[in-house]
Amino acid sequence: MSHSNRLNRFEQLILPHLDAAYNLARWLTGHDQDAQDVVQEASLRAFRAFDGFYGENGRAWLLTIVRNTAYNLLQKNKSLRQTTPFDEELHGNAGASECATPLSLLRGAEDEQNLRAAVEALPDEFREALVLRHQDGLSYREIALIAGVPTGTVMSRLARARARLKDFLAKGNREEEAS
Amino acid sequence: MRNCDETRQWLDAYLDNELDPVNTLEIEQHLQTCPACSQAYEELRALGAALSTVPRYPTPAALRERIHSALLGEASAEAQTIPFAPAARPSWRWVTALAARRIRFLLGFFIFIFRILGWEFGRSAIGISTLLFYRQL
């Protein structure tokens, strides 16, 4: 493959997914500049590794590299950004809300800022699953591929993430009503 | 027929269209007859719909440009290194040059054989050498 062909192919198959790449990196790092650094580094890494890509799923392939690059950066910046270590038991859906009525939930969910803040407060693994599912419309299989976990884990992470969001939003509404 | 616990367990996968047709049908049947599970599903669906409307972070235009020029730089750097990369197959010019040298050597060798050992021996020497020559090439 000639070098300009390779670049052309890369631009056709991989670069259309740059928006998904930046969005994921932005959600994972929580900062615009960090996200830009991650996406630029990941794009170059992807281009260097492009010969090993056989054209099955350009989006999942790029997002896998973006995710790994983002986690590397988060590891490095751990002292700058306080992240709680992920623990399936600790962060499970213990005490899932029974009192969220559809009405209160909807009112809270309609508040976009509220919801965004609630998603940002979730552990990284929950947040990435939600973003990939709801903003990119990826299947469990694709998310599993990107996160390097079985599809069953994707399903349970999404279920727990949503349970926590419902909890969070219901609590916010109750506080609002009390004040 | 599924009970409530089983239904709740698969509600997220049902929402995400990740269940096979048999399980999907069973969940649907349970939701039609159970108001509590039906309400739980409605909440989940509303949450999912709200999540899908949260706008994505837009990609900065400057980032797109930086990546484009970084890729161009990377591609041209690779293009410059190619002459030093080992050739996967010898070029035809190289092969013919080598063949010409061998043919000249063999001609000299046959003349020598004919002169010293005579016609009969020389003919079989040509046959064996030609065979070896093609196998090496």
PDB file of C-alpha atoms in Angstrom:
ATOM      1  CA  MET A   1       0.000   0.000   0.000  1.00  0.00           C
ATOM      2  CA  SER A   2       1.509   3.339  -0.937  1.00  0.00           C
ATOM      3  CA  HIS A   3       1.771   5.963   1.780  1.00  0.00           C
ATOM      4  CA  SER A   4      -0.724   8.409   0.336  1.00  0.00           C
ATOM      5  CA  ASN A   5      -3.159   5.500  -0.176  1.00  0.00           C
ATOM      6  CA  ARG A   6      -2.692   4.496   3.412  1.00  0.00           C
ATOM      7  CA  LEU A   7      -3.416   8.037   4.593  1.00  0.00           C
ATOM      8  CA  ASN A   8      -6.460   8.225   2.313  1.00  0.00           C
ATOM      9  CA  ARG A   9      -7.806   4.945   3.622  1.00  0.00           C
ATOM     10  CA  PHE A  10      -7.207   6.063   7.206  1.00  0.00           C
ATOM     11  CA  GLU A  11      -9.017   9.321   6.560  1.00  0.00           C
ATOM     12  CA  GLN A  12     -11.963   7.460   5.026  1.00  0.00           C
ATOM     13  CA  LEU A  13     -12.313   4.653   7.560  1.00  0.00           C
ATOM     14  CA  ILE A  14     -11.108   6.102  10.855  1.00  0.00           C
ATOM     15  CA  LEU A  15     -11.317   9.892  10.865  1.00  0.00           C
ATOM     16  CA  PRO A  16     -15.136  10.002  10.456  1.00  0.00           C
ATOM     17  CA  HIS A  17     -15.198   8.720  14.049  1.00  0.00           C
ATOM     18  CA  LEU A  18     -13.194  11.634  15.414  1.00  0.00           C
ATOM     19  CA  ASP A  19     -16.336  13.180  16.955  1.00  0.00           C
ATOM     20  CA  ALA A  20     -17.091  10.000  18.890  1.00  0.00           C
ATOM     21  CA  ALA A  21     -13.417   9.862  19.872  1.00  0.00           C
ATOM     22  CA  TYR A  22     -13.335  13.398  21.238  1.00  0.00           C
ATOM     23  CA  ASN A  23     -16.681  12.980  23.011  1.00  0.00           C
ATOM     24  CA  LEU A  24     -15.509   9.799  24.779  1.00  0.00           C
ATOM     25  CA  ALA A  25     -12.155  11.347  25.696  1.00  0.00           C
ATOM     26  CA  ARG A  26     -13.915  14.473  26.996  1.00  0.00           C
ATOM     27  CA  TRP A  27     -16.262  12.439  29.202  1.00  0.00           C
ATOM     28  CA  LEU A  28     -13.436  10.253  30.490  1.00  0.00           C
ATOM     29  CA  THR A  29     -10.860  12.944  31.235  1.00  0.00           C
ATOM     30  CA  GLY A  30     -13.319  15.664  32.269  1.00  0.00           C
ATOM     31  CA  HIS A  31     -11.169  18.347  30.600  1.00  0.00           C
ATOM     32  CA  ASP A  32     -11.109  19.794  27.110  1.00  0.00           C
ATOM     33  CA  GLN A  33      -7.315  20.095  26.846  1.00  0.00           C
ATOM     34  CA  ASP A  34      -6.716  16.592  28.206  1.00  0.00           C
ATOM     35  CA  ALA A  35      -9.304  15.232  25.774  1.00  0.00           C
ATOM     36  CA  GLN A  36      -7.606  16.992  22.843  1.00  0.00           C
ATOM     37  CA  ASP A  37      -4.218  15.574  23.861  1.00  0.00           C
ATOM     38  CA  VAL A  38      -5.717  12.099  24.182  1.00  0.00           C
ATOM     39  CA  VAL A  39      -7.430  12.207  20.777  1.00  0.00           C
ATOM     40  CA  GLN A  40      -4.350  13.550  19.004  1.00  0.00           C
ATOM     41  CA  GLU A  41      -2.087  10.922  20.538  1.00  0.00           C
ATOM     42  CA  ALA A  42      -4.634   8.171  19.915  1.00  0.00           C
ATOM     43  CA  SER A  43      -5.045   9.208  16.260  1.00  0.00           C
ATOM     44  CA  LEU A  44      -1.305   8.993  15.666  1.00  0.00           C
ATOM     45  CA  ARG A  45      -1.100   5.658  17.455  1.00  0.00           C
ATOM     46  CA  ALA A  46      -4.004   4.413  15.347  1.00  0.00           C
ATOM     47  CA  PHE A  47      -2.308   5.563  12.146  1.00  0.00           C
ATOM     48  CA  ARG A  48       0.934   3.791  13.074  1.00  0.00           C
ATOM     49  CA  ALA A  49      -0.997   0.614  13.869  1.00  0.00           C
ATOM     50  CA  PHE A  50      -3.285   0.949  10.832  1.00  0.00           C
ATOM     51  CA  ASP A  51      -1.681  -1.974   8.971  1.00  0.00           C
ATOM     52  CA  GLY A  52      -3.050  -4.251  11.688  1.00  0.00           C
ATOM     53  CA  PHE A  53      -6.611  -3.014  11.100  1.00  0.00           C
ATOM     54  CA  TYR A  54      -8.641  -5.234   8.799  1.00  0.00           C
ATOM     55  CA  GLY A  55     -11.614  -2.948   8.334  1.00  0.00           C
ATOM     56  CA  GLU A  56     -14.240  -4.648  10.487  1.00  0.00           C
ATOM     57  CA  ASN A  57     -15.269  -1.783  12.754  1.00  0.00           C
ATOM     58  CA  GLY A  58     -13.329   1.460  12.460  1.00  0.00           C
ATOM     59  CA  ARG A  59     -15.286   3.199  15.192  1.00  0.00           C
ATOM     60  CA  ALA A  60     -14.801   0.498  17.829  1.00  0.00           C
ATOM     61  CA  TRP A  61     -11.138   0.193  16.829  1.00  0.00           C
ATOM     62  CA  LEU A  62     -10.437   3.911  17.212  1.00  0.00           C
ATOM     63  CA  LEU A  63     -12.474   4.174  20.425  1.00  0.00           C
ATOM     64  CA  THR A  64     -10.501   1.284  21.958  1.00  0.00           C
ATOM     65  CA  ILE A  65      -7.263   3.189  21.350  1.00  0.00           C
ATOM     66  CA  VAL A  66      -8.802   6.436  22.620  1.00  0.00           C
ATOM     67  CA  ARG A  67     -10.029   4.718  25.764  1.00  0.00           C
ATOM     68  CA  ASN A  68      -6.633   3.152  26.500  1.00  0.00           C
ATOM     69  CA  THR A  69      -4.856   6.454  25.884  1.00  0.00           C
ATOM     70  CA  ALA A  70      -7.324   8.263  28.153  1.00  0.00           C
ATOM     71  CA  TYR A  71      -6.848   5.743  30.975  1.00  0.00           C
ATOM     72  CA  ASN A  72      -3.064   6.060  30.634  1.00  0.00           C
ATOM     73  CA  LEU A  73      -3.387   9.819  31.029  1.00  0.00           C
ATOM     74  CA  LEU A  74      -5.754   9.442  33.985  1.00  0.00           C
ATOM     75  CA  GLN A  75      -3.239   7.121  35.643  1.00  0.00           C
ATOM     76  CA  LYS A  76      -0.515   9.713  35.140  1.00  0.00           C
ATOM     77  CA  ASN A  77      -2.680  12.576  36.397  1.00  0.00           C
ATOM     78  CA  LYS A  78      -4.086  10.672  39.321  1.00  0.00           C
ATOM     79  CA  SER A  79      -2.716  13.199  41.776  1.00  0.00           C
ATOM     80  CA  LEU A  80      -4.324  16.058  39.855  1.00  0.00           C
ATOM     81  CA  ARG A  81      -7.733  14.505  39.569  1.00  0.00           C
ATOM     82  CA  GLN A  82      -9.126  12.574  42.496  1.00  0.00           C
ATOM     83  CA  THR A  83     -10.670   9.402  41.136  1.00  0.00           C
ATOM     84  CA  THR A  84     -12.123   6.773  43.374  1.00  0.00           C
ATOM     85  CA  PRO A  85     -10.919   3.277  42.538  1.00  0.00           C
ATOM     86  CA  PHE A  86     -13.645   1.214  40.932  1.00  0.00           C
ATOM     87  CA  ASP A  87     -15.153  -1.527  43.007  1.00  0.00           C
ATOM     88  CA  GLU A  88     -18.071  -3.520  41.584  1.00  0.00           C
ATOM     89  CA  GLU A  89     -19.404  -4.267  45.085  1.00  0.00           C
ATOM     90  CA  LEU A  90     -18.836  -0.814  46.551  1.00  0.00           C
ATOM     91  CA  HIS A  91     -20.283   0.924  43.526  1.00  0.00           C
ATOM     92  CA  GLY A  92     -23.069  -1.585  43.072  1.00  0.00           C
ATOM     93  CA  ASN A  93     -26.706  -0.617  43.118  1.00  0.00           C
ATOM     94  CA  ALA A  94     -27.188  -1.327  46.815  1.00  0.00           C
ATOM     95  CA  GLY A  95     -30.140   0.679  48.071  1.00  0.00           C
ATOM     96  CA  ALA A  96     -31.589   1.339  44.632  1.00  0.00           C
ATOM     97  CA  SER A  97     -34.319   3.860  44.958  1.00  0.00           C
ATOM     98  CA  GLU A  98     -37.849   2.622  45.482  1.00  0.00           C
ATOM     99  CA  CYS A  99     -39.294   6.108  45.916  1.00  0.00           C
ATOM    100  CA  ALA A 100     -38.523   7.657  42.524  1.00  0.00           C
ATOM    101  CA  THR A 101     -41.905   8.283  40.962  1.00  0.00           C
ATOM    102  CA  PRO A 102     -41.966   8.641  37.168  1.00  0.00           C
ATOM    103  CA  LEU A 103     -43.011  12.261  37.545  1.00  0.00           C
ATOM    104  CA  SER A 104     -40.134  13.304  39.823  1.00  0.00           C
ATOM    105  CA  LEU A 105     -37.683  11.338  37.730  1.00  0.00           C
ATOM    106  CA  LEU A 106     -38.792  12.968  34.524  1.00  0.00           C
ATOM    107  CA  ARG A 107     -38.669  16.415  35.993  1.00  0.00           C
ATOM    108  CA  GLY A 108     -35.121  15.803  37.152  1.00  0.00           C
ATOM    109  CA  ALA A 109     -34.078  14.081  33.947  1.00  0.00           C
ATOM    110  CA  GLU A 110     -35.372  16.888  31.837  1.00  0.00           C
ATOM    111  CA  ASP A 111     -32.895  19.139  33.500  1.00  0.00           C
ATOM    112  CA  GLU A 112     -29.969  18.478  31.225  1.00  0.00           C
ATOM    113  CA  GLN A 113     -27.377  20.076  33.489  1.00  0.00           C
ATOM    114  CA  ASN A 114     -28.509  17.916  36.379  1.00  0.00           C
ATOM    115  CA  LEU A 115     -28.230  14.792  34.323  1.00  0.00           C
ATOM    116  CA  ARG A 116     -24.839  15.730  32.915  1.00  0.00           C
ATOM    117  CA  ALA A 117     -23.520  16.366  36.408  1.00  0.00           C
ATOM    118  CA  ALA A 118     -24.966  13.049  37.580  1.00  0.00           C
ATOM    119  CA  VAL A 119     -23.218  11.174  34.757  1.00  0.00           C
ATOM    120  CA  GLU A 120     -19.952  12.980  35.501  1.00  0.00           C
ATOM    121  CA  ALA A 121     -20.153  11.858  39.110  1.00  0.00           C
ATOM    122  CA  LEU A 122     -20.291   8.179  38.102  1.00  0.00           C
ATOM    123  CA  PRO A 123     -17.214   5.898  38.174  1.00  0.00           C
ATOM    124  CA  ASP A 124     -15.293   5.866  34.869  1.00  0.00           C
ATOM    125  CA  GLU A 125     -16.463   2.374  33.875  1.00  0.00           C
ATOM    126  CA  PHE A 126     -20.141   3.285  34.332  1.00  0.00           C
ATOM    127  CA  ARG A 127     -19.739   6.629  32.587  1.00  0.00           C
ATOM    128  CA  GLU A 128     -18.029   5.200  29.510  1.00  0.00           C
ATOM    129  CA  ALA A 129     -20.685   2.496  29.121  1.00  0.00           C
ATOM    130  CA  LEU A 130     -23.481   5.094  29.283  1.00  0.00           C
ATOM    131  CA  VAL A 131     -21.775   7.456  26.834  1.00  0.00           C
ATOM    132  CA  LEU A 132     -21.044   4.691  24.330  1.00  0.00           C
ATOM    133  CA  ARG A 133     -24.562   3.288  24.607  1.00  0.00           C
ATOM    134  CA  HIS A 134     -26.635   6.474  24.625  1.00  0.00           C
ATOM    135  CA  GLN A 135     -24.545   8.988  22.725  1.00  0.00           C
ATOM    136  CA  ASP A 136     -22.967   6.690  20.164  1.00  0.00           C
ATOM    137  CA  GLY A 137     -25.673   4.002  20.084  1.00  0.00           C
ATOM    138  CA  LEU A 138     -23.139   1.171  20.350  1.00  0.00           C
ATOM    139  CA  SER A 139     -24.214  -2.410  21.023  1.00  0.00           C
ATOM    140  CA  TYR A 140     -23.180  -4.362  24.138  1.00  0.00           C
ATOM    141  CA  ARG A 141     -20.777  -6.329  21.961  1.00  0.00           C
ATOM    142  CA  GLU A 142     -19.043  -3.189  20.700  1.00  0.00           C
ATOM    143  CA  ILE A 143     -18.832  -1.670  24.183  1.00  0.00           C
ATOM    144  CA  ALA A 144     -17.426  -4.965  25.486  1.00  0.00           C
ATOM    145  CA  LEU A 145     -14.806  -4.904  22.740  1.00  0.00           C
ATOM    146  CA  ILE A 146     -13.778  -1.346  23.595  1.00  0.00           C
ATOM    147  CA  ALA A 147     -13.722  -1.814  27.367  1.00  0.00           C
ATOM    148  CA  GLY A 148     -12.129  -5.274  27.128  1.00  0.00           C
ATOM    149  CA  VAL A 149     -14.785  -6.997  29.261  1.00  0.00           C
ATOM    150  CA  PRO A 150     -17.458  -9.658  28.635  1.00  0.00           C
ATOM    151  CA  THR A 151     -20.854  -8.473  27.332  1.00  0.00           C
ATOM    152  CA  GLY A 152     -22.456  -9.586  30.602  1.00  0.00           C
ATOM    153  CA  THR A 153     -20.300  -7.058  32.428  1.00  0.00           C
ATOM    154  CA  VAL A 154     -21.446  -4.331  30.049  1.00  0.00           C
ATOM    155  CA  MET A 155     -25.051  -5.212  30.792  1.00  0.00           C
ATOM    156  CA  SER A 156     -24.548  -5.106  34.561  1.00  0.00           C
ATOM    157  CA  ARG A 157     -22.542  -1.873  34.404  1.00  0.00           C
ATOM    158  CA  LEU A 158     -25.287  -0.173  32.400  1.00  0.00           C
ATOM    159  CA  ALA A 159     -27.979  -1.452  34.762  1.00  0.00           C
ATOM    160  CA  ARG A 160     -26.057  -0.260  37.811  1.00  0.00           C
ATOM    161  CA  ALA A 161     -25.196   3.070  36.207  1.00  0.00           C
ATOM    162  CA  ARG A 162     -28.868   3.730  35.447  1.00  0.00           C
ATOM    163  CA  ALA A 163     -29.950   2.638  38.905  1.00  0.00           C
ATOM    164  CA  ARG A 164     -27.483   5.104  40.419  1.00  0.00           C
ATOM    165  CA  LEU A 165     -28.649   7.881  38.133  1.00  0.00           C
ATOM    166  CA  LYS A 166     -32.279   7.251  39.084  1.00  0.00           C
ATOM    167  CA  ASP A 167     -31.218   7.348  42.707  1.00  0.00           C
ATOM    168  CA  PHE A 168     -29.230  10.519  42.266  1.00  0.00           C
ATOM    169  CA  LEU A 169     -31.973  12.342  40.388  1.00  0.00           C
ATOM    170  CA  ALA A 170     -34.683  11.219  42.814  1.00  0.00           C
ATOM    171  CA  LYS A 171     -32.583  12.466  45.729  1.00  0.00           C
ATOM    172  CA  GLY A 172     -32.056  15.805  43.991  1.00  0.00           C
ATOM    173  CA  ASN A 173     -35.786  16.164  43.530  1.00  0.00           C
ATOM    174  CA  ARG A 174     -36.545  15.303  47.124  1.00  0.00           C
ATOM    175  CA  GLU A 175     -34.066  17.949  48.309  1.00  0.00           C
ATOM    176  CA  GLU A 176     -35.655  20.454  45.973  1.00  0.00           C
ATOM    177  CA  GLU A 177     -39.108  19.704  47.337  1.00  0.00           C
ATOM    178  CA  ALA A 178     -37.884  19.941  50.940  1.00  0.00           C
ATOM    179  CA  SER A 179     -36.335  23.374  50.500  1.00  0.00           C
TER     180      SER A 179
ATOM    181  CA  MET B   1     -44.319 -16.691  32.412  1.00  0.00           C
ATOM    182  CA  ARG B   2     -41.643 -14.614  34.112  1.00  0.00           C
ATOM    183  CA  ASN B   3     -41.881 -13.295  37.628  1.00  0.00           C
ATOM    184  CA  CYS B   4     -41.038  -9.704  38.627  1.00  0.00           C
ATOM    185  CA  ASP B   5     -37.480 -10.387  39.827  1.00  0.00           C
ATOM    186  CA  GLU B   6     -36.531 -12.097  36.574  1.00  0.00           C
ATOM    187  CA  THR B   7     -38.132  -9.351  34.558  1.00  0.00           C
ATOM    188  CA  ARG B   8     -36.326  -6.549  36.440  1.00  0.00           C
ATOM    189  CA  GLN B   9     -33.040  -8.354  35.958  1.00  0.00           C
ATOM    190  CA  TRP B  10     -33.376  -8.196  32.181  1.00  0.00           C
ATOM    191  CA  LEU B  11     -35.130  -4.846  31.904  1.00  0.00           C
ATOM    192  CA  ASP B  12     -31.999  -2.912  30.877  1.00  0.00           C
ATOM    193  CA  ALA B  13     -31.096  -5.430  28.187  1.00  0.00           C
ATOM    194  CA  TYR B  14     -34.721  -5.277  26.993  1.00  0.00           C
ATOM    195  CA  LEU B  15     -34.506  -1.470  26.796  1.00  0.00           C
ATOM    196  CA  ASP B  16     -31.266  -1.725  24.814  1.00  0.00           C
ATOM    197  CA  ASN B  17     -32.730  -4.268  22.344  1.00  0.00           C
ATOM    198  CA  GLU B  18     -30.102  -6.787  23.376  1.00  0.00           C
ATOM    199  CA  LEU B  19     -32.428  -9.719  24.115  1.00  0.00           C
ATOM    200  CA  ASP B  20     -33.215 -12.569  21.762  1.00  0.00           C
ATOM    201  CA  PRO B  21     -36.814 -12.778  20.392  1.00  0.00           C
ATOM    202  CA  VAL B  22     -37.949 -15.414  22.918  1.00  0.00           C
ATOM    203  CA  ASN B  23     -36.845 -13.416  25.973  1.00  0.00           C
ATOM    204  CA  THR B  24     -38.105 -10.191  24.438  1.00  0.00           C
ATOM    205  CA  LEU B  25     -41.551 -11.713  24.019  1.00  0.00           C
ATOM    206  CA  GLU B  26     -41.599 -13.019  27.588  1.00  0.00           C
ATOM    207  CA  ILE B  27     -40.656  -9.613  29.003  1.00  0.00           C
ATOM    208  CA  GLU B  28     -43.303  -7.933  26.847  1.00  0.00           C
ATOM    209  CA  GLN B  29     -45.945 -10.346  28.087  1.00  0.00           C
ATOM    210  CA  HIS B  30     -44.980  -9.740  31.714  1.00  0.00           C
ATOM    211  CA  LEU B  31     -44.973  -5.943  31.278  1.00  0.00           C
ATOM    212  CA  GLN B  32     -48.500  -6.084  29.867  1.00  0.00           C
ATOM    213  CA  THR B  33     -49.833  -7.800  32.954  1.00  0.00           C
ATOM    214  CA  CYS B  34     -47.708  -6.215  35.729  1.00  0.00           C
ATOM    215  CA  PRO B  35     -48.264  -2.506  36.485  1.00  0.00           C
ATOM    216  CA  ALA B  36     -45.259  -2.290  38.877  1.00  0.00           C
ATOM    217  CA  CYS B  37     -42.770  -3.668  36.346  1.00  0.00           C
ATOM    218  CA  SER B  38     -44.422  -1.656  33.618  1.00  0.00           C
ATOM    219  CA  GLN B  39     -43.865   1.501  35.663  1.00  0.00           C
ATOM    220  CA  ALA B  40     -40.243   0.541  36.355  1.00  0.00           C
ATOM    221  CA  TYR B  41     -39.723   0.074  32.641  1.00  0.00           C
ATOM    222  CA  GLU B  42     -41.344   3.413  31.887  1.00  0.00           C
ATOM    223  CA  GLU B  43     -38.899   5.129  34.275  1.00  0.00           C
ATOM    224  CA  LEU B  44     -35.971   3.352  32.690  1.00  0.00           C
ATOM    225  CA  ARG B  45     -37.149   4.283  29.218  1.00  0.00           C
ATOM    226  CA  ALA B  46     -37.550   7.946  30.241  1.00  0.00           C
ATOM    227  CA  LEU B  47     -34.056   7.967  31.726  1.00  0.00           C
ATOM    228  CA  GLY B  48     -32.614   6.375  28.582  1.00  0.00           C
ATOM    229  CA  ALA B  49     -34.403   8.924  26.381  1.00  0.00           C
ATOM    230  CA  ALA B  50     -33.116  11.793  28.546  1.00  0.00           C
ATOM    231  CA  LEU B  51     -29.562  10.409  28.401  1.00  0.00           C
ATOM    232  CA  SER B  52     -29.735  10.206  24.623  1.00  0.00           C
ATOM    233  CA  THR B  53     -30.642  13.895  24.417  1.00  0.00           C
ATOM    234  CA  VAL B  54     -27.635  15.087  26.436  1.00  0.00           C
ATOM    235  CA  PRO B  55     -25.583  16.845  23.729  1.00  0.00           C
ATOM    236  CA  ARG B  56     -22.185  15.417  22.828  1.00  0.00           C
ATOM    237  CA  TYR B  57     -19.114  17.514  23.401  1.00  0.00           C
ATOM    238  CA  PRO B  58     -18.352  19.106  20.010  1.00  0.00           C
ATOM    239  CA  THR B  59     -14.894  18.407  18.553  1.00  0.00           C
ATOM    240  CA  PRO B  60     -12.819  21.628  18.446  1.00  0.00           C
ATOM    241  CA  ALA B  61     -12.014  22.578  14.831  1.00  0.00           C
ATOM    242  CA  ALA B  62      -8.395  23.295  15.806  1.00  0.00           C
ATOM    243  CA  LEU B  63      -7.984  19.702  16.987  1.00  0.00           C
ATOM    244  CA  ARG B  64      -9.203  18.354  13.654  1.00  0.00           C
ATOM    245  CA  GLU B  65      -6.656  20.521  11.818  1.00  0.00           C
ATOM    246  CA  ARG B  66      -3.822  19.581  14.162  1.00  0.00           C
ATOM    247  CA  ILE B  67      -4.527  15.884  13.674  1.00  0.00           C
ATOM    248  CA  HIS B  68      -4.715  16.301   9.909  1.00  0.00           C
ATOM    249  CA  SER B  69      -1.306  17.999   9.703  1.00  0.00           C
ATOM    250  CA  ALA B  70       0.241  15.563  12.211  1.00  0.00           C
ATOM    251  CA  LEU B  71      -0.918  12.672  10.017  1.00  0.00           C
ATOM    252  CA  LEU B  72       0.496  14.325   6.884  1.00  0.00           C
ATOM    253  CA  GLY B  73       3.832  14.738   8.690  1.00  0.00           C
ATOM    254  CA  GLU B  74       3.763  11.134   9.846  1.00  0.00           C
ATOM    255  CA  ALA B  75       2.912   9.845   6.352  1.00  0.00           C
ATOM    256  CA  SER B  76       5.689  11.834   4.659  1.00  0.00           C
ATOM    257  CA  ALA B  77       8.215  10.754   7.332  1.00  0.00           C
ATOM    258  CA  GLU B  78       7.291   7.152   6.547  1.00  0.00           C
ATOM    259  CA  ALA B  79       7.563   7.769   2.814  1.00  0.00           C
ATOM    260  CA  GLN B  80      11.115   9.048   3.294  1.00  0.00           C
ATOM    261  CA  THR B  81      12.217   5.970   5.175  1.00  0.00           C
ATOM    262  CA  ILE B  82      11.034   3.548   2.470  1.00  0.00           C
ATOM    263  CA  PRO B  83      14.203   3.526   0.252  1.00  0.00           C
ATOM    264  CA  PHE B  84      16.142   2.115   3.191  1.00  0.00           C
ATOM    265  CA  ALA B  85      13.600  -0.555   3.944  1.00  0.00           C
ATOM    266  CA  PRO B  86      14.659  -4.058   2.810  1.00  0.00           C
ATOM    267  CA  ALA B  87      13.010  -5.066  -0.469  1.00  0.00           C
ATOM    268  CA  ALA B  88      10.636  -7.972  -0.030  1.00  0.00           C
ATOM    269  CA  ARG B  89      11.600  -9.487  -3.437  1.00  0.00           C
ATOM    270  CA  PRO B  90      14.733  -8.898  -5.519  1.00  0.00           C
ATOM    271  CA  SER B  91      14.100  -6.532  -8.409  1.00  0.00           C
ATOM    272  CA  TRP B  92      14.171  -7.996 -11.951  1.00  0.00           C
ATOM    273  CA  ARG B  93      17.222  -5.943 -12.909  1.00  0.00           C
ATOM    274  CA  TRP B  94      19.140  -7.489 -10.097  1.00  0.00           C
ATOM    275  CA  VAL B  95      17.992 -10.997 -11.057  1.00  0.00           C
ATOM    276  CA  THR B  96      19.031 -10.575 -14.733  1.00  0.00           C
ATOM    277  CA  ALA B  97      22.423  -9.162 -13.726  1.00  0.00           C
ATOM    278  CA  LEU B  98      23.061 -12.193 -11.558  1.00  0.00           C
ATOM    279  CA  ALA B  99      21.828 -14.571 -14.295  1.00  0.00           C
ATOM    280  CA  ALA B 100      24.138 -12.960 -16.873  1.00  0.00           C
ATOM    281  CA  ARG B 101      27.126 -13.455 -14.579  1.00  0.00           C
ATOM    282  CA  ARG B 102      26.224 -17.104 -14.045  1.00  0.00           C
ATOM    283  CA  ILE B 103      25.717 -17.740 -17.782  1.00  0.00           C
ATOM    284  CA  ARG B 104      29.143 -16.273 -18.564  1.00  0.00           C
ATOM    285  CA  PHE B 105      30.683 -18.439 -15.862  1.00  0.00           C
ATOM    286  CA  LEU B 106      28.913 -21.588 -17.104  1.00  0.00           C
ATOM    287  CA  LEU B 107      29.918 -20.980 -20.749  1.00  0.00           C
ATOM    288  CA  GLY B 108      33.549 -20.799 -19.698  1.00  0.00           C
ATOM    289  CA  PHE B 109      33.055 -23.929 -17.611  1.00  0.00           C
ATOM    290  CA  PHE B 110      31.496 -25.918 -20.521  1.00  0.00           C
ATOM    291  CA  ILE B 111      34.230 -24.952 -22.960  1.00  0.00           C
ATOM    292  CA  PHE B 112      36.687 -26.211 -20.376  1.00  0.00           C
ATOM    293  CA  ILE B 113      34.786 -29.528 -19.958  1.00  0.00           C
ATOM    294  CA  PHE B 114      34.467 -30.080 -23.747  1.00  0.00           C
ATOM    295  CA  ARG B 115      38.145 -29.451 -24.324  1.00  0.00           C
ATOM    296  CA  ILE B 116      39.351 -31.738 -21.529  1.00  0.00           C
ATOM    297  CA  LEU B 117      36.710 -34.520 -21.354  1.00  0.00           C
ATOM    298  CA  GLY B 118      35.093 -34.623 -24.776  1.00  0.00           C
ATOM    299  CA  TRP B 119      31.538 -34.460 -26.196  1.00  0.00           C
ATOM    300  CA  GLU B 120      29.653 -37.178 -24.240  1.00  0.00           C
ATOM    301  CA  PHE B 121      30.670 -35.955 -20.803  1.00  0.00           C
ATOM    302  CA  GLY B 122      30.115 -32.326 -21.789  1.00  0.00           C
ATOM    303  CA  ARG B 123      26.519 -32.945 -22.876  1.00  0.00           C
ATOM    304  CA  SER B 124      25.475 -34.447 -19.522  1.00  0.00           C
ATOM    305  CA  ALA B 125      27.338 -31.643 -17.714  1.00  0.00           C
ATOM    306  CA  ILE B 126      25.198 -29.099 -19.612  1.00  0.00           C
ATOM    307  CA  GLY B 127      22.012 -30.940 -18.596  1.00  0.00           C
ATOM    308  CA  ILE B 128      22.922 -31.059 -14.888  1.00  0.00           C
ATOM    309  CA  SER B 129      24.139 -27.450 -14.812  1.00  0.00           C
ATOM    310  CA  THR B 130      20.974 -26.132 -16.500  1.00  0.00           C
ATOM    311  CA  LEU B 131      18.869 -27.950 -13.933  1.00  0.00           C
ATOM    312  CA  LEU B 132      20.914 -26.517 -11.048  1.00  0.00           C
ATOM    313  CA  PHE B 133      20.822 -23.067 -12.607  1.00  0.00           C
ATOM    314  CA  TYR B 134      17.025 -22.943 -12.800  1.00  0.00           C
ATOM    315  CA  ARG B 135      16.599 -24.344  -9.314  1.00  0.00           C
ATOM    316  CA  GLN B 136      18.862 -21.652  -7.876  1.00  0.00           C
ATOM    317  CA  LEU B 137      17.109 -18.896  -9.742  1.00  0.00           C
TER     318      LEU B 137
END
